[in-house]
Short mmCIF file of C-alpha atoms (C1' of nucleotides) in Angstrom, two decimals:
data_model
loop_
_atom_site.label_atom_id
_atom_site.label_comp_id
_atom_site.label_asym_id
_atom_site.label_seq_id
_atom_site.Cartn_x
_atom_site.Cartn_y
_atom_site.Cartn_z
CA MET A 57 56.52 36.28 -141.40
CA GLY A 58 59.20 33.77 -140.97
CA LYS A 59 59.53 30.65 -143.33
CA THR A 60 58.60 28.04 -140.69
CA ASN A 61 55.69 29.92 -139.73
CA GLN A 62 54.56 30.61 -143.46
CA LEU A 63 54.79 26.73 -144.02
CA GLU A 64 53.05 26.12 -140.63
CA SER A 65 50.17 28.25 -141.73
CA ILE A 66 49.90 26.48 -145.11
CA LEU A 67 49.68 23.41 -143.37
CA GLU A 68 47.14 24.41 -141.10
CA SER A 69 44.86 25.85 -143.75
CA LEU A 70 45.32 22.56 -145.74
CA GLU A 71 44.08 20.68 -142.41
CA GLN A 72 41.05 22.86 -142.29
CA ALA A 73 40.24 23.09 -145.63
CA ASP A 74 36.88 21.92 -146.63
CA ALA A 75 36.46 21.73 -150.12
CA LEU A 76 38.68 20.93 -153.09
CA ALA A 77 39.34 24.57 -153.88
CA GLY A 78 41.28 24.60 -150.82
CA LEU A 79 43.68 22.21 -152.10
CA GLN A 80 44.17 24.24 -155.22
CA GLU A 81 45.01 27.29 -153.30
CA ALA A 82 47.48 25.27 -150.97
CA THR A 83 49.50 24.21 -154.11
CA GLU A 84 49.86 27.65 -155.18
CA ALA A 85 50.61 28.70 -151.79
CA LEU A 86 53.36 26.18 -151.44
CA GLN A 87 54.53 26.98 -154.88
CA ASN A 88 55.18 30.63 -153.50
CA HIS A 89 56.35 29.37 -150.28
CA PHE A 90 59.08 27.13 -151.67
CA ASN A 91 59.79 29.34 -154.59
CA VAL A 92 59.78 26.64 -157.25
CA ASP A 93 58.39 26.24 -160.93
CA HIS A 94 55.47 23.89 -160.03
CA ILE A 95 53.74 21.99 -156.97
CA ALA A 96 51.24 19.29 -158.27
CA TYR A 97 49.01 16.62 -156.54
CA HIS A 98 47.77 13.84 -158.78
CA TRP A 99 45.32 11.23 -158.09
CA VAL A 100 46.55 8.43 -160.45
CA ASP A 101 43.69 6.19 -161.83
CA SER A 102 43.59 3.89 -164.86
CA ALA A 103 40.09 5.03 -165.57
CA GLY A 104 41.22 8.24 -167.01
CA ASP A 105 39.04 10.31 -164.75
CA GLN A 106 41.85 11.13 -162.46
CA TYR A 107 41.69 14.19 -160.49
CA GLY A 108 44.79 16.31 -159.96
CA CYS A 109 45.33 20.03 -158.66
CA GLY A 110 48.51 22.21 -159.01
CA THR A 111 50.35 24.82 -160.89
CA TYR A 112 50.84 22.91 -164.16
CA SER A 113 49.18 24.54 -167.13
CA LYS A 114 45.81 23.60 -168.13
CA ASP A 115 47.05 22.74 -171.62
CA TRP A 116 49.51 19.98 -170.12
CA GLN A 117 46.92 18.69 -167.83
CA ASP A 118 44.68 18.13 -170.59
CA ARG A 119 47.35 16.60 -173.07
CA TYR A 120 48.61 14.49 -170.16
CA ILE A 121 44.97 12.71 -169.59
CA ALA A 122 43.99 12.55 -173.31
CA GLN A 123 47.25 10.96 -173.88
CA ASN A 124 47.03 8.71 -171.06
CA TYR A 125 50.45 9.71 -170.15
CA GLN A 126 50.16 8.04 -166.87
CA ARG A 127 50.77 4.64 -168.54
CA ILE A 128 54.24 5.58 -169.80
CA ASP A 129 55.23 8.59 -167.31
CA PRO A 130 58.40 7.04 -165.53
CA VAL A 131 57.54 9.20 -162.61
CA VAL A 132 54.36 7.32 -162.07
CA ILE A 133 55.68 3.94 -163.01
CA GLY A 134 58.67 4.55 -160.74
CA CYS A 135 56.81 5.97 -157.76
CA TYR A 136 54.43 2.92 -158.13
CA GLN A 137 57.25 0.49 -157.11
CA ARG A 138 58.43 2.67 -154.10
CA PHE A 139 57.68 3.86 -150.78
CA HIS A 140 59.92 6.54 -150.31
CA PRO A 141 60.04 10.11 -152.18
CA VAL A 142 62.17 9.86 -155.27
CA ASP A 143 64.11 12.25 -157.11
CA TRP A 144 63.29 12.31 -160.88
CA LYS A 145 66.83 11.62 -161.93
CA GLN A 146 66.51 8.10 -160.32
CA PHE A 147 63.81 7.06 -162.66
CA ASP A 148 64.19 4.91 -165.89
CA TRP A 149 64.27 7.47 -168.84
CA SER A 150 65.98 5.29 -171.33
CA SER A 151 62.82 4.13 -173.42
CA LYS A 152 62.14 6.20 -176.49
CA ALA A 153 58.64 6.84 -175.09
CA ALA A 154 59.87 8.08 -171.93
CA ARG A 155 62.21 10.46 -173.59
CA ALA A 156 59.71 12.01 -175.90
CA PHE A 157 57.48 12.39 -172.98
CA GLN A 158 60.15 14.35 -171.27
CA LEU A 159 60.77 16.58 -174.11
CA GLU A 160 57.14 17.39 -174.30
CA ALA A 161 56.90 17.99 -170.67
CA ILE A 162 59.72 20.54 -170.76
CA GLU A 163 57.98 22.11 -173.79
CA TYR A 164 54.95 22.80 -171.87
CA GLY A 165 56.85 24.38 -168.79
CA ILE A 166 57.59 21.38 -166.55
CA GLY A 167 61.04 21.91 -164.80
CA ASN A 168 64.14 19.50 -165.52
CA GLN A 169 64.18 18.68 -162.02
CA GLY A 170 61.63 17.01 -159.78
CA TYR A 171 60.85 15.04 -156.58
CA SER A 172 58.06 12.91 -156.06
CA VAL A 173 56.34 11.41 -152.90
CA PRO A 174 53.95 8.53 -153.67
CA VAL A 175 51.01 8.12 -151.42
CA ARG A 176 48.58 5.44 -151.16
CA GLY A 177 45.03 5.13 -149.50
CA PRO A 178 42.91 2.21 -149.01
CA ASN A 179 41.54 0.02 -151.77
CA GLY A 180 44.63 0.57 -153.82
CA GLN A 181 44.26 4.29 -154.14
CA PHE A 182 47.29 6.03 -155.38
CA ALA A 183 48.48 9.36 -155.88
CA LEU A 184 51.54 11.63 -156.32
CA PHE A 185 52.70 14.61 -154.81
CA THR A 186 55.32 16.46 -156.88
CA VAL A 187 57.53 19.61 -156.79
CA ASN A 188 59.48 20.36 -159.71
CA HIS A 189 62.05 23.05 -160.86
CA THR A 190 64.34 24.30 -163.08
CA CYS A 191 67.92 24.30 -161.59
CA ASP A 192 71.13 22.24 -161.55
CA ASP A 193 71.55 18.83 -159.77
CA ASP A 194 73.38 20.17 -156.61
CA ALA A 195 71.05 22.89 -155.68
CA TRP A 196 68.01 20.27 -156.32
CA ALA A 197 69.61 17.78 -154.14
CA ASN A 198 70.18 20.48 -151.49
CA PHE A 199 66.43 21.58 -151.69
CA SER A 200 65.01 17.99 -151.68
CA GLU A 201 67.19 17.06 -148.70
CA ASN A 202 66.24 19.96 -146.50
CA HIS A 203 62.39 19.71 -147.16
CA ARG A 204 61.92 15.82 -147.14
CA ARG A 205 59.83 15.73 -143.96
CA GLU A 206 57.75 18.60 -144.91
CA LEU A 207 56.95 17.12 -148.44
CA ILE A 208 55.97 13.89 -146.83
CA LEU A 209 53.42 15.70 -144.55
CA ILE A 210 52.13 17.85 -147.39
CA ALA A 211 51.70 14.88 -149.42
CA TYR A 212 50.01 13.09 -146.57
CA TYR A 213 47.55 15.88 -145.90
CA LEU A 214 46.55 16.78 -149.53
CA ASN A 215 45.79 12.93 -149.89
CA GLU A 216 43.82 12.90 -146.92
CA LYS A 217 41.96 15.98 -147.69
CA ALA A 218 41.33 14.61 -151.48
CA LEU A 219 40.04 11.18 -150.10
CA GLU A 220 37.45 13.36 -148.00
CA PHE A 221 36.24 15.37 -150.80
CA GLU A 222 35.89 12.85 -153.37
CA PRO A 223 33.79 10.09 -151.88
CA GLU A 224 32.55 9.10 -155.25
CA ARG A 225 35.99 8.64 -156.70
CA ARG A 226 37.07 6.62 -153.65
CA PRO A 227 37.46 2.89 -154.80
CA GLU A 228 34.23 1.28 -153.56
CA ALA A 229 34.87 -0.37 -150.16
CA ALA A 230 35.81 -3.71 -151.63
CA GLN A 231 33.61 -6.40 -150.10
CA ALA A 232 35.77 -8.57 -148.01
CA LEU A 233 36.33 -11.87 -149.54
CA SER A 234 35.90 -15.24 -147.48
CA PRO A 235 38.86 -17.04 -146.50
CA ARG A 236 38.20 -19.57 -149.16
CA GLU A 237 37.69 -16.99 -151.89
CA VAL A 238 41.03 -15.71 -150.84
CA ASP A 239 42.67 -18.92 -151.02
CA ALA A 240 41.53 -19.54 -154.47
CA ILE A 241 42.23 -16.07 -155.79
CA THR A 242 45.63 -16.29 -154.36
CA LEU A 243 46.48 -19.43 -156.05
CA LEU A 244 45.12 -18.26 -159.34
CA ALA A 245 47.24 -15.20 -159.05
CA ILE A 246 50.67 -17.50 -158.66
CA GLY A 247 49.70 -19.03 -161.96
CA TYR A 248 47.86 -22.32 -161.02
CA ASN A 249 45.07 -23.39 -163.20
CA ARG A 250 41.97 -24.64 -161.65
CA ALA A 251 42.77 -28.30 -161.18
CA GLN A 252 45.87 -27.25 -159.55
CA VAL A 253 44.03 -24.89 -157.17
CA ALA A 254 41.37 -27.30 -156.46
CA ASN A 255 44.16 -30.15 -155.75
CA THR A 256 45.94 -27.84 -153.38
CA LEU A 257 43.02 -26.67 -151.34
CA SER A 258 41.60 -30.37 -151.43
CA ILE A 259 38.44 -29.36 -152.73
CA SER A 260 36.45 -30.38 -155.96
CA GLU A 261 36.91 -28.25 -159.15
CA HIS A 262 33.26 -27.70 -158.76
CA THR A 263 33.51 -26.08 -155.27
CA LEU A 264 36.61 -24.38 -156.41
CA ARG A 265 34.44 -22.65 -159.55
CA VAL A 266 31.84 -21.40 -156.86
CA TYR A 267 34.49 -19.52 -154.91
CA ILE A 268 35.87 -17.87 -158.02
CA GLU A 269 32.28 -17.10 -159.20
CA SER A 270 31.40 -15.60 -156.01
CA ALA A 271 34.69 -13.49 -155.78
CA ARG A 272 34.15 -12.33 -159.24
CA PHE A 273 30.98 -11.17 -158.22
CA LYS A 274 32.06 -9.42 -155.23
CA LEU A 275 34.60 -7.68 -156.96
CA GLY A 276 32.67 -6.90 -159.96
CA ALA A 277 34.86 -8.53 -162.09
CA LEU A 278 34.36 -9.68 -165.77
CA ASN A 279 36.55 -12.76 -165.66
CA THR A 280 39.05 -14.57 -163.51
CA THR A 281 41.95 -12.59 -164.66
CA HIS A 282 40.15 -9.23 -163.87
CA ALA A 283 39.02 -10.69 -160.41
CA VAL A 284 42.68 -11.49 -159.60
CA ALA A 285 43.79 -7.74 -160.69
CA ARG A 286 41.30 -6.24 -158.55
CA ALA A 287 41.94 -8.42 -155.48
CA LEU A 288 45.47 -7.38 -156.02
CA SER A 289 45.24 -3.76 -156.79
CA ARG A 290 42.86 -3.37 -153.57
CA GLY A 291 45.26 -5.28 -151.41
CA LEU A 292 42.80 -8.17 -150.69
CA ILE A 293 45.45 -10.42 -151.52
CA VAL A 294 49.16 -10.47 -151.59
CA VAL A 295 51.45 -12.42 -153.74
CA MET B 38 67.18 18.22 -123.66
CA GLY B 39 63.98 19.75 -124.86
CA LYS B 40 61.14 17.43 -125.62
CA THR B 41 61.37 18.80 -129.42
CA ASN B 42 65.03 17.94 -129.68
CA GLN B 43 64.76 14.64 -128.11
CA LEU B 44 62.08 13.96 -130.65
CA GLU B 45 64.21 15.15 -133.42
CA SER B 46 67.17 12.97 -132.19
CA ILE B 47 64.98 9.89 -132.28
CA LEU B 48 63.80 10.74 -135.75
CA GLU B 49 67.29 11.13 -136.86
CA SER B 50 68.49 7.91 -135.33
CA LEU B 51 65.55 6.51 -136.97
CA GLU B 52 66.44 7.79 -140.32
CA GLN B 53 70.06 6.51 -140.08
CA ALA B 54 69.18 3.12 -138.66
CA ASP B 55 70.82 0.35 -140.63
CA ALA B 56 69.31 -2.61 -139.29
CA LEU B 57 66.20 -3.92 -137.92
CA ALA B 58 67.49 -3.77 -134.28
CA GLY B 59 67.41 -0.11 -134.84
CA LEU B 60 63.56 -0.10 -135.04
CA GLN B 61 63.00 -1.78 -131.86
CA GLU B 62 65.42 0.92 -130.06
CA ALA B 63 63.54 3.71 -131.62
CA THR B 64 60.05 2.24 -130.48
CA GLU B 65 61.82 2.14 -126.82
CA ALA B 66 63.07 5.53 -127.13
CA LEU B 67 59.49 6.71 -128.18
CA GLN B 68 57.77 4.94 -125.57
CA ASN B 69 59.84 7.04 -123.17
CA HIS B 70 59.77 10.23 -124.92
CA PHE B 71 55.77 10.16 -124.96
CA ASN B 72 55.57 8.54 -121.75
CA VAL B 73 52.75 6.09 -122.77
CA ASP B 74 52.46 2.28 -121.96
CA HIS B 75 53.17 1.02 -125.61
CA ILE B 76 54.69 1.90 -128.86
CA ALA B 77 54.34 -0.62 -131.71
CA TYR B 78 54.93 -1.05 -135.22
CA HIS B 79 53.26 -3.89 -136.92
CA TRP B 80 53.66 -5.17 -140.68
CA VAL B 81 50.48 -6.83 -141.19
CA ASP B 82 50.73 -9.81 -143.52
CA SER B 83 48.15 -12.29 -144.43
CA ALA B 84 50.68 -15.05 -144.74
CA GLY B 85 51.16 -14.93 -141.20
CA ASP B 86 54.95 -14.16 -141.43
CA GLN B 87 54.44 -10.71 -140.08
CA TYR B 88 56.97 -8.62 -138.57
CA GLY B 89 56.59 -6.27 -135.55
CA CYS B 90 58.51 -4.23 -133.03
CA GLY B 91 57.60 -2.42 -130.15
CA THR B 92 56.98 -2.59 -126.53
CA TYR B 93 54.40 -5.28 -126.19
CA SER B 94 55.35 -8.37 -124.10
CA LYS B 95 56.52 -11.12 -125.89
CA ASP B 96 53.68 -13.23 -124.64
CA TRP B 97 51.12 -10.87 -126.06
CA GLN B 98 53.06 -10.78 -129.38
CA ASP B 99 53.32 -14.64 -129.77
CA ARG B 100 49.64 -15.09 -128.96
CA TYR B 101 48.34 -12.51 -131.36
CA ILE B 102 50.20 -14.25 -134.11
CA ALA B 103 49.57 -17.86 -133.10
CA GLN B 104 45.88 -16.93 -132.76
CA ASN B 105 45.97 -15.28 -136.05
CA TYR B 106 44.37 -12.23 -134.30
CA GLN B 107 44.88 -9.78 -137.39
CA ARG B 108 42.00 -11.37 -138.61
CA ILE B 109 39.53 -10.34 -135.81
CA ASP B 110 41.53 -7.11 -134.45
CA PRO B 111 39.16 -4.23 -135.16
CA VAL B 112 42.32 -1.96 -135.17
CA VAL B 113 43.68 -3.59 -138.05
CA ILE B 114 40.39 -4.36 -139.88
CA GLY B 115 39.28 -0.53 -139.05
CA CYS B 116 42.78 0.88 -140.23
CA TYR B 117 42.82 -1.22 -143.21
CA GLN B 118 39.78 0.95 -144.66
CA ARG B 119 40.95 4.05 -143.69
CA PHE B 120 43.74 6.42 -144.61
CA HIS B 121 44.05 8.90 -141.72
CA PRO B 122 45.20 7.93 -138.13
CA VAL B 123 42.33 6.87 -136.06
CA ASP B 124 41.79 6.56 -132.22
CA TRP B 125 40.57 3.25 -131.14
CA LYS B 126 37.24 4.34 -129.89
CA GLN B 127 36.20 4.79 -133.30
CA PHE B 128 36.32 1.10 -134.28
CA ASP B 129 33.62 -1.26 -134.12
CA TRP B 130 34.10 -3.27 -130.97
CA SER B 131 30.44 -4.73 -131.21
CA SER B 132 31.07 -8.37 -132.24
CA LYS B 133 31.50 -10.75 -129.63
CA ALA B 134 34.78 -12.08 -130.97
CA ALA B 135 36.14 -8.17 -130.79
CA ARG B 136 34.96 -7.76 -127.32
CA ALA B 137 36.56 -10.89 -126.15
CA PHE B 138 39.68 -9.94 -127.86
CA GLN B 139 39.81 -6.52 -126.19
CA LEU B 140 39.47 -7.91 -122.76
CA GLU B 141 42.31 -10.41 -123.44
CA ALA B 142 44.49 -7.68 -124.81
CA ILE B 143 43.91 -5.61 -121.60
CA GLU B 144 44.92 -8.55 -119.63
CA TYR B 145 48.08 -8.82 -121.43
CA GLY B 146 48.83 -4.99 -120.41
CA ILE B 147 47.65 -3.27 -123.31
CA GLY B 148 46.11 0.09 -122.44
CA ASN B 149 42.55 1.20 -122.89
CA GLN B 150 43.44 4.08 -125.34
CA GLY B 151 44.93 3.75 -128.46
CA TYR B 152 45.64 5.54 -131.63
CA SER B 153 46.70 3.94 -134.74
CA VAL B 154 48.16 5.21 -138.19
CA PRO B 155 47.93 2.88 -141.23
CA VAL B 156 50.80 3.00 -143.65
CA ARG B 157 50.76 1.66 -147.10
CA GLY B 158 53.80 0.47 -149.27
CA PRO B 159 54.11 -0.97 -152.69
CA ASN B 160 52.69 -4.39 -153.74
CA GLY B 161 50.00 -3.94 -151.23
CA GLN B 162 52.20 -3.97 -148.13
CA PHE B 163 50.59 -2.63 -145.06
CA ALA B 164 51.57 -1.83 -141.64
CA LEU B 165 50.37 -0.03 -138.61
CA PHE B 166 52.06 2.14 -135.99
CA THR B 167 50.13 2.31 -132.80
CA VAL B 168 50.64 4.29 -129.70
CA ASN B 169 48.56 3.09 -126.46
CA HIS B 170 48.04 4.18 -123.05
CA THR B 171 45.99 3.88 -120.11
CA CYS B 172 44.24 7.20 -119.36
CA ASP B 173 40.80 8.74 -119.70
CA ASP B 174 39.00 9.76 -122.98
CA ASP B 175 40.11 13.53 -122.75
CA ALA B 176 43.44 13.37 -121.83
CA TRP B 177 43.75 10.69 -124.78
CA ALA B 178 41.99 13.07 -127.07
CA ASN B 179 44.30 15.92 -126.11
CA PHE B 180 47.31 13.78 -126.72
CA SER B 181 46.44 12.23 -130.31
CA GLU B 182 45.54 16.04 -131.29
CA ASN B 183 48.91 17.43 -130.17
CA HIS B 184 51.05 14.82 -131.71
CA ARG B 185 49.30 13.85 -134.75
CA ARG B 186 51.91 14.98 -137.32
CA GLU B 187 54.80 13.59 -135.21
CA LEU B 188 53.20 10.20 -135.15
CA ILE B 189 52.45 10.49 -138.91
CA LEU B 190 56.15 10.94 -139.73
CA ILE B 191 57.32 8.66 -137.24
CA ALA B 192 55.00 5.89 -138.77
CA TYR B 193 56.22 6.71 -142.28
CA TYR B 194 59.90 6.45 -141.24
CA LEU B 195 59.46 3.20 -139.29
CA ASN B 196 57.85 1.79 -142.70
CA GLU B 197 60.39 3.25 -144.76
CA LYS B 198 63.11 1.39 -142.68
CA ALA B 199 61.14 -1.69 -142.24
CA LEU B 200 60.93 -2.09 -146.09
CA GLU B 201 64.59 -1.28 -146.49
CA PHE B 202 65.51 -4.06 -144.21
CA GLU B 203 63.14 -6.65 -145.67
CA PRO B 204 64.31 -7.15 -149.19
CA GLU B 205 63.24 -10.47 -149.53
CA ARG B 206 59.37 -9.42 -149.08
CA ARG B 207 59.95 -6.77 -151.84
CA PRO B 208 59.04 -7.69 -155.38
CA GLU B 209 62.33 -8.52 -157.69
CA ALA B 210 62.94 -5.87 -160.06
CA ALA B 211 61.37 -6.97 -163.41
CA GLN B 212 62.55 -6.92 -166.66
CA ALA B 213 60.62 -4.01 -168.55
CA LEU B 214 57.93 -4.73 -170.96
CA SER B 215 57.49 -2.99 -174.09
CA PRO B 216 54.83 -0.34 -174.83
CA ARG B 217 52.29 -2.61 -176.69
CA GLU B 218 52.96 -5.57 -174.19
CA VAL B 219 52.15 -2.75 -171.31
CA ASP B 220 48.80 -2.10 -173.37
CA ALA B 221 48.14 -5.54 -173.72
CA ILE B 222 48.28 -6.58 -170.13
CA THR B 223 46.68 -3.35 -168.82
CA LEU B 224 43.66 -4.09 -170.85
CA LEU B 225 43.59 -7.64 -169.88
CA ALA B 226 43.73 -6.73 -166.28
CA ILE B 227 40.59 -4.38 -166.63
CA GLY B 228 38.73 -7.36 -167.71
CA TYR B 229 38.87 -7.64 -171.53
CA ASN B 230 39.32 -10.58 -173.32
CA ARG B 231 41.52 -11.09 -176.05
CA ALA B 232 38.98 -10.34 -178.68
CA GLN B 233 38.34 -6.90 -177.11
CA VAL B 234 41.74 -6.17 -176.53
CA ALA B 235 42.80 -6.81 -180.12
CA ASN B 236 40.07 -4.54 -181.17
CA THR B 237 40.92 -1.71 -178.80
CA LEU B 238 44.47 -1.76 -179.97
CA SER B 239 43.45 -2.57 -183.29
CA ILE B 240 45.58 -5.44 -184.22
CA SER B 241 44.90 -9.05 -185.21
CA GLU B 242 44.00 -11.24 -182.18
CA HIS B 243 47.12 -13.34 -183.33
CA THR B 244 49.66 -10.35 -183.09
CA LEU B 245 47.99 -9.76 -179.69
CA ARG B 246 48.80 -13.30 -178.71
CA VAL B 247 52.56 -12.62 -179.42
CA TYR B 248 52.27 -9.81 -177.05
CA ILE B 249 50.66 -11.66 -174.41
CA GLU B 250 52.94 -14.55 -174.72
CA SER B 251 56.50 -12.53 -174.82
CA ALA B 252 55.04 -10.73 -171.77
CA ARG B 253 54.50 -13.99 -170.09
CA PHE B 254 58.02 -15.05 -171.07
CA LYS B 255 59.73 -11.73 -169.61
CA LEU B 256 57.66 -12.16 -166.41
CA GLY B 257 58.26 -15.67 -165.93
CA ALA B 258 54.35 -16.28 -165.76
CA LEU B 259 52.80 -19.47 -166.30
CA ASN B 260 49.59 -18.13 -167.70
CA THR B 261 47.91 -14.79 -168.50
CA THR B 262 46.30 -14.30 -165.14
CA HIS B 263 49.70 -14.99 -163.63
CA ALA B 264 51.34 -12.57 -165.86
CA VAL B 265 48.82 -9.64 -165.04
CA ALA B 266 49.44 -10.51 -161.41
CA ARG B 267 53.05 -10.30 -161.80
CA ALA B 268 53.10 -7.06 -163.63
CA LEU B 269 50.75 -5.58 -161.28
CA SER B 270 52.52 -6.32 -158.19
CA ARG B 271 55.58 -5.05 -159.73
CA GLY B 272 54.20 -1.99 -160.63
CA LEU B 273 54.73 -2.44 -164.34
CA ILE B 274 51.27 -1.64 -165.07
CA VAL B 275 48.93 0.72 -163.00
CA VAL B 276 45.06 -0.21 -162.73
"C1'" DT C 157 76.14 -3.64 -192.12
"C1'" DC C 158 74.54 -6.88 -189.12
"C1'" DC C 159 72.20 -8.10 -185.15
"C1'" DG C 160 68.38 -7.79 -181.69
"C1'" DG C 161 64.37 -6.10 -180.44
"C1'" DT C 162 59.56 -4.51 -181.74
"C1'" DC C 163 55.39 -4.89 -184.48
"C1'" DT C 164 52.35 -7.10 -187.54
"C1'" DC C 165 49.96 -11.13 -189.87
"C1'" DG C 166 47.61 -16.67 -190.35
"C1'" DC C 167 45.67 -21.59 -189.15
"C1'" DC C 168 44.78 -25.79 -186.67
"C1'" DA C 169 44.27 -28.95 -182.49
"C1'" DT C 170 43.86 -29.47 -177.61
"C1'" DT C 171 42.95 -27.73 -173.17
"C1'" DT C 172 40.85 -24.61 -170.04
"C1'" DT C 173 37.49 -21.76 -168.65
"C1'" DT C 174 32.87 -20.19 -168.46
"C1'" DG C 175 27.83 -20.02 -168.32
"C1'" DG C 176 23.40 -22.24 -167.31
"C1'" DG C 177 21.33 -25.32 -164.30
"C1'" DG C 178 20.48 -27.42 -158.44
"C1'" DA C 179 21.20 -29.02 -153.18
"C1'" DG C 180 22.46 -29.92 -148.43
"C1'" DT C 181 25.35 -28.90 -144.08
"C1'" DA C 182 27.33 -26.22 -140.32
"C1'" DG C 183 27.86 -22.10 -137.72
"C1'" DA C 184 27.41 -17.10 -136.54
"C1'" DA C 185 24.57 -13.22 -136.32
"C1'" DA C 186 20.10 -10.53 -135.63
"C1'" DT D 259 14.44 -18.88 -133.85
"C1'" DT D 260 14.86 -17.48 -138.14
"C1'" DT D 261 18.19 -15.77 -141.21
"C1'" DC D 262 22.25 -15.44 -143.64
"C1'" DT D 263 26.93 -16.56 -145.20
"C1'" DA D 264 30.25 -19.78 -145.86
"C1'" DC D 265 31.47 -24.31 -147.44
"C1'" DT D 266 30.91 -28.42 -150.11
"C1'" DC D 267 29.37 -31.41 -154.22
"C1'" DC D 268 27.48 -32.68 -159.30
"C1'" DC D 269 26.51 -32.46 -165.07
"C1'" DC D 270 26.52 -30.57 -169.84
"C1'" DA D 271 27.48 -27.58 -173.80
"C1'" DA D 272 29.62 -23.34 -175.52
"C1'" DA D 273 33.32 -20.06 -175.48
"C1'" DA D 274 37.96 -18.66 -174.75
"C1'" DA D 275 42.73 -19.52 -174.21
"C1'" DT D 276 46.89 -22.10 -175.28
"C1'" DG D 277 50.46 -24.56 -177.98
"C1'" DG D 278 52.90 -25.20 -182.01
"C1'" DC D 279 54.05 -24.23 -186.86
"C1'" DG D 280 55.90 -20.04 -189.70
"C1'" DA D 281 57.07 -14.82 -191.98
"C1'" DG D 282 58.02 -10.15 -193.33
"C1'" DA D 283 59.00 -5.11 -192.09
"C1'" DC D 284 60.91 -1.55 -189.33
"C1'" DC D 285 64.37 0.62 -186.25
"C1'" DG D 286 68.14 1.63 -183.37
"C1'" DG D 287 72.78 0.42 -181.86
"C1'" DA D 288 77.25 -2.25 -182.28
#
DNA sequence: TCCGGTCTCGCCATTTTTGGGGAGTAGAAA
DNA sequence: TTTCTACTCCCCAAAAATGGCGAGACCGGA
């Protein structure tokens, strides 16, 4: 079977997958198809109950989660700020924590080269699709350039399926905020205190409090800062 | 030139576009390639300074923005909650406002069938890529099924370029926070108060304050809520 | 070796936010 | 029509955050 057809059949089996097991199989098929060290799909979630599938060793996955490495992993941090796929070389590995992390990853069999595609879903959902390998810079640049489109599509399909199979993990459909609530939360997010917000919106501070409290309630937030954080990460407000 | 090659060349010219004008040209080429009524890319922004390109009439674009239609447009609202491309028939057109909007859209030459791909970028960025046409349901279902992958890729590339050409909309590169500062801000973002954060990090509340203050300084934030908002929108923390 | 950045600790006064009550209007949806 | 949501206004007391003062230890780079 030609390379193109092989990829085609992987994509199709992915499109038709009807359970999480199908995603795991797909990553293994992709590892074989691209002939690389590792393929991984990683749903990033602060709560620590993140989902992932791929060819990393179980040991490494466990360690990553136990250590909450997504907080210092330059790949996660770097991808979070970008839209397009990124070569790992472009991340900031200068901090001590990042370098220690990298060394440990290599010990666990992660390749020295990597290419990651960020994917975003509704309500602030965020995931990474990564392919990584051990080779020199030129070979890797060549690989990533040649397979850019395919990798983007694969990332897209993996995330689509992951969202489909994990309804309970899906961030709750954030109840939309009313226009006034959006105004209030937005102004708080840009640093205004309540007096300034009330003044800007030309309402009394008491009225403002009603908005903040109802927004907090709708967002399930414990305090104003939490409400702002949730509204931001769910894309309900833009700063 | 074959259909496949034509699309290929459109994608390539899109990849190599170096200005917003290139996006407009691409939408026109796509309209011709797919032989449909309209192609549109629409960067949705609550602030109202949204960007769009495509083949809709200027009248309709102006009216859409002037009326703030993105607030009632079922396509925008529906896509905002979904990850995958959607046929317009799947949206909720039941409300009075939605039906009035639809009738007006058709008056302005928008086709009765549509297919939209949501795209998301960093910092809550959200855009739509839409292709629409006038035909019957079967023909449209056929079209959207056959071109699903291509449309996803086109949406991706359009958004990538739009982000590239609108740097002022993107968050500025921020000074990195120290690990402890990241811990502190992250915990504040998930709703902990200072006592809880200090306890979780096993440090005194005073030390915690030092971190919060230095993070606030680095981020140029006016208060804790502001600091959390900035750290989030710059991707320095993940919640 | 010295400098800069990070990490750690304490106290007091002031400002800001939050939690507990209650109430009336207008417009849109069922 | 009735019901529901959004929007607006008010008081008081407790809890939390902020501003300003200062101090020592550690580590890595110049």
